[in-house]
């Protein structure tokens, strides 16, 4: 896929959305000289991707896990890898919690409403409703 990119003069970045870090590493290795921004799209593996050469991230959980993610990035920049790992593990625990709820648009909207206090509106009619436990947590806050 990346072989023809040099023909696109304005090409600046790519988002890698697979969990295969071997494939991601090969992508970085083969294209490092082109100085692309390598954005990683698997939020629960960002720390590992940074080590492999990711220069940024794009993901849905950063909407409500932004503070923890920024703390992880700051620890990584300070080379405090123990703290960075602890933040990544905390993020993973929360992502696992959300996955158990269904991790769809409705769950994400409910979590965003819960975390931000800003009503995100109901999910579209094509989406599954969030679990009652999450809706109850919203009402308590």
C-alpha positions as a LaTeX table, in Angstrom:
\begin{tabular}{lrrr}
\hline
Residue & $x$ (\AA) & $y$ (\AA) & $z$ (\AA) \\
\hline
Unk1 & 0.00 & 0.00 & 0.00 \\
Unk2 & 2.76 & 2.47 & 0.87 \\
Unk3 & 4.79 & 1.85 & $-2.27$ \\
Unk4 & 3.00 & 4.50 & $-4.36$ \\
Unk5 & 2.72 & 7.17 & $-1.68$ \\
Unk6 & 5.84 & 9.04 & $-2.81$ \\
Unk7 & 3.83 & 10.01 & $-5.91$ \\
Unk8 & 1.49 & 12.04 & $-3.68$ \\
Unk9 & 3.50 & 15.17 & $-2.79$ \\
Unk10 & 1.15 & 16.39 & $-0.04$ \\
Unk11 & 0.98 & 13.05 & 1.79 \\
Unk12 & 1.90 & 13.72 & 5.44 \\
Unk13 & 0.70 & 10.95 & 7.73 \\
Unk14 & $-0.91$ & 7.57 & 8.02 \\
Unk15 & $-3.10$ & 5.97 & 10.65 \\
Unk16 & $-2.39$ & 2.35 & 11.54 \\
Unk17 & $-5.47$ & 0.70 & 13.06 \\
Unk18 & $-4.43$ & $-2.93$ & 13.44 \\
Unk19 & $-3.15$ & $-4.64$ & 16.59 \\
Unk20 & $-0.25$ & $-6.24$ & 14.68 \\
Unk21 & 2.80 & $-4.38$ & 16.02 \\
Unk22 & 5.13 & $-6.44$ & 13.81 \\
Unk23 & 3.35 & $-5.09$ & 10.74 \\
Unk24 & 3.35 & $-1.58$ & 12.21 \\
Unk25 & 7.08 & $-1.78$ & 12.92 \\
Unk26 & 7.79 & $-2.88$ & 9.36 \\
Unk27 & 5.70 & 0.02 & 8.06 \\
Unk28 & 7.70 & 2.48 & 10.18 \\
Unk29 & 11.01 & 0.88 & 9.24 \\
Unk30 & 10.35 & 0.90 & 5.49 \\
Unk31 & 9.10 & 4.49 & 5.46 \\
Unk32 & 11.12 & 6.28 & 8.13 \\
Unk33 & 13.16 & 8.25 & 5.58 \\
Unk34 & 9.94 & 9.79 & 4.22 \\
Unk35 & 9.29 & 11.48 & 7.56 \\
Unk36 & 5.59 & 10.69 & 7.72 \\
Unk37 & 3.69 & 11.08 & 10.95 \\
Unk38 & 2.78 & 7.55 & 12.02 \\
Unk39 & $-0.49$ & 7.76 & 13.95 \\
Unk40 & $-1.57$ & 4.70 & 15.89 \\
Unk41 & $-5.24$ & 3.81 & 16.23 \\
Unk42 & $-5.41$ & 1.07 & 18.87 \\
Unk43 & $-5.78$ & 3.06 & 22.08 \\
Unk44 & $-4.96$ & 0.18 & 24.42 \\
Unk45 & $-1.60$ & $-0.41$ & 22.72 \\
Unk46 & $-0.38$ & 3.17 & 22.29 \\
Unk47 & 2.60 & 2.83 & 24.62 \\
Unk48 & 3.94 & $-0.15$ & 22.68 \\
Unk49 & 3.36 & 1.68 & 19.41 \\
Unk50 & 5.34 & 4.68 & 20.67 \\
Unk51 & 8.30 & 2.40 & 21.26 \\
Unk52 & 7.85 & 1.05 & 17.72 \\
Unk53 & 7.90 & 4.54 & 16.19 \\
Unk54 & 4.39 & 6.00 & 16.43 \\
Unk55 & 4.47 & 9.78 & 16.47 \\
Unk56 & 0.84 & 10.32 & 17.46 \\
Unk57 & $-2.52$ & 8.67 & 17.95 \\
Unk58 & $-6.09$ & 8.82 & 16.72 \\
Unk59 & $-8.76$ & 7.06 & 18.75 \\
Unk60 & $-12.20$ & 7.37 & 20.28 \\
Unk61 & $-11.26$ & 6.74 & 23.91 \\
Unk62 & $-9.09$ & 9.87 & 24.01 \\
Unk63 & $-12.37$ & 11.79 & 24.24 \\
Unk64 & $-12.79$ & 10.54 & 27.80 \\
Unk65 & $-9.36$ & 9.11 & 28.64 \\
Unk66 & $-7.40$ & 12.12 & 27.41 \\
Unk67 & $-6.02$ & 13.08 & 30.81 \\
Unk68 & $-4.69$ & 9.57 & 31.53 \\
Unk69 & $-3.32$ & 9.33 & 28.00 \\
Unk70 & $-1.55$ & 12.69 & 28.34 \\
Unk71 & $-0.09$ & 11.56 & 31.67 \\
Unk72 & 1.18 & 8.40 & 29.96 \\
Unk73 & 2.69 & 10.44 & 27.12 \\
Unk74 & 4.37 & 12.81 & 29.58 \\
Unk75 & 5.83 & 9.88 & 31.54 \\
Unk76 & 7.06 & 8.33 & 28.29 \\
Unk77 & 8.71 & 11.62 & 27.25 \\
Unk78 & 10.43 & 11.78 & 30.68 \\
Unk79 & 11.60 & 8.20 & 30.11 \\
Unk80 & 9.66 & 7.18 & 33.23 \\
Unk81 & 8.60 & 3.92 & 31.63 \\
Unk82 & 7.28 & 2.41 & 34.85 \\
Unk83 & 4.76 & 5.25 & 35.27 \\
Unk84 & 3.94 & 5.20 & 31.55 \\
Unk85 & 3.18 & 1.48 & 31.83 \\
Unk86 & 0.97 & 2.04 & 34.88 \\
Unk87 & $-1.05$ & 4.65 & 32.98 \\
Unk88 & $-1.35$ & 2.35 & 29.94 \\
Unk89 & $-2.57$ & $-0.50$ & 32.16 \\
Unk90 & $-5.14$ & 1.82 & 33.77 \\
Unk91 & $-6.33$ & 2.83 & 30.30 \\
Unk92 & $-6.55$ & $-0.82$ & 29.29 \\
Unk93 & $-8.65$ & $-1.67$ & 32.35 \\
Unk94 & $-11.11$ & 1.08 & 31.46 \\
Unk95 & $-11.22$ & 0.01 & 27.80 \\
Unk96 & $-11.94$ & $-3.57$ & 28.93 \\
Unk97 & $-14.80$ & $-2.23$ & 31.08 \\
Unk98 & $-16.23$ & $-0.35$ & 28.08 \\
Unk99 & $-15.84$ & $-3.41$ & 25.84 \\
Unk100 & $-17.93$ & $-5.43$ & 28.30 \\
Unk101 & $-20.66$ & $-2.79$ & 27.91 \\
Unk102 & $-20.62$ & $-3.24$ & 24.14 \\
Unk103 & $-18.23$ & $-0.43$ & 23.07 \\
Unk104 & $-20.58$ & 1.00 & 20.48 \\
Unk105 & $-21.74$ & 4.50 & 19.67 \\
Unk106 & $-24.39$ & 4.47 & 22.38 \\
Unk107 & $-21.93$ & 3.32 & 25.06 \\
Unk108 & $-19.40$ & 5.94 & 23.98 \\
Unk109 & $-22.05$ & 8.68 & 24.07 \\
Unk110 & $-23.16$ & 7.58 & 27.54 \\
Unk111 & $-19.57$ & 7.59 & 28.84 \\
Unk112 & $-18.89$ & 10.99 & 27.26 \\
Unk113 & $-22.01$ & 12.38 & 28.94 \\
Unk114 & $-20.98$ & 10.83 & 32.26 \\
Unk115 & $-17.40$ & 12.12 & 32.11 \\
Unk116 & $-18.03$ & 15.58 & 30.67 \\
Unk117 & $-21.45$ & 16.40 & 32.08 \\
Unk118 & $-22.44$ & 17.55 & 28.59 \\
Unk119 & $-25.46$ & 15.67 & 27.20 \\
Unk120 & $-24.36$ & 13.90 & 24.02 \\
Unk121 & $-27.89$ & 13.00 & 23.00 \\
Unk122 & $-29.48$ & 9.63 & 22.45 \\
Unk123 & $-27.97$ & 7.08 & 20.09 \\
Unk124 & $-29.45$ & 6.78 & 16.62 \\
Unk125 & $-32.29$ & 4.31 & 16.12 \\
Unk126 & $-29.87$ & 1.87 & 14.46 \\
Unk127 & $-27.66$ & 1.66 & 17.58 \\
Unk128 & $-28.01$ & $-0.59$ & 20.60 \\
Unk129 & $-28.99$ & 1.26 & 23.75 \\
Unk130 & $-26.35$ & 1.47 & 26.50 \\
Unk131 & $-26.81$ & $-0.86$ & 29.48 \\
Unk132 & $-29.07$ & 0.34 & 32.30 \\
Unk133 & $-26.12$ & 0.32 & 34.72 \\
Unk134 & $-24.38$ & 3.00 & 32.65 \\
Unk135 & $-27.55$ & 5.05 & 32.34 \\
Unk136 & $-28.04$ & 4.81 & 36.13 \\
Unk137 & $-24.46$ & 6.05 & 36.68 \\
Unk138 & $-25.24$ & 9.02 & 34.40 \\
Unk139 & $-28.31$ & 9.95 & 36.45 \\
Unk140 & $-26.34$ & 9.81 & 39.72 \\
Unk141 & $-23.86$ & 12.44 & 38.53 \\
\hline
\end{tabular}
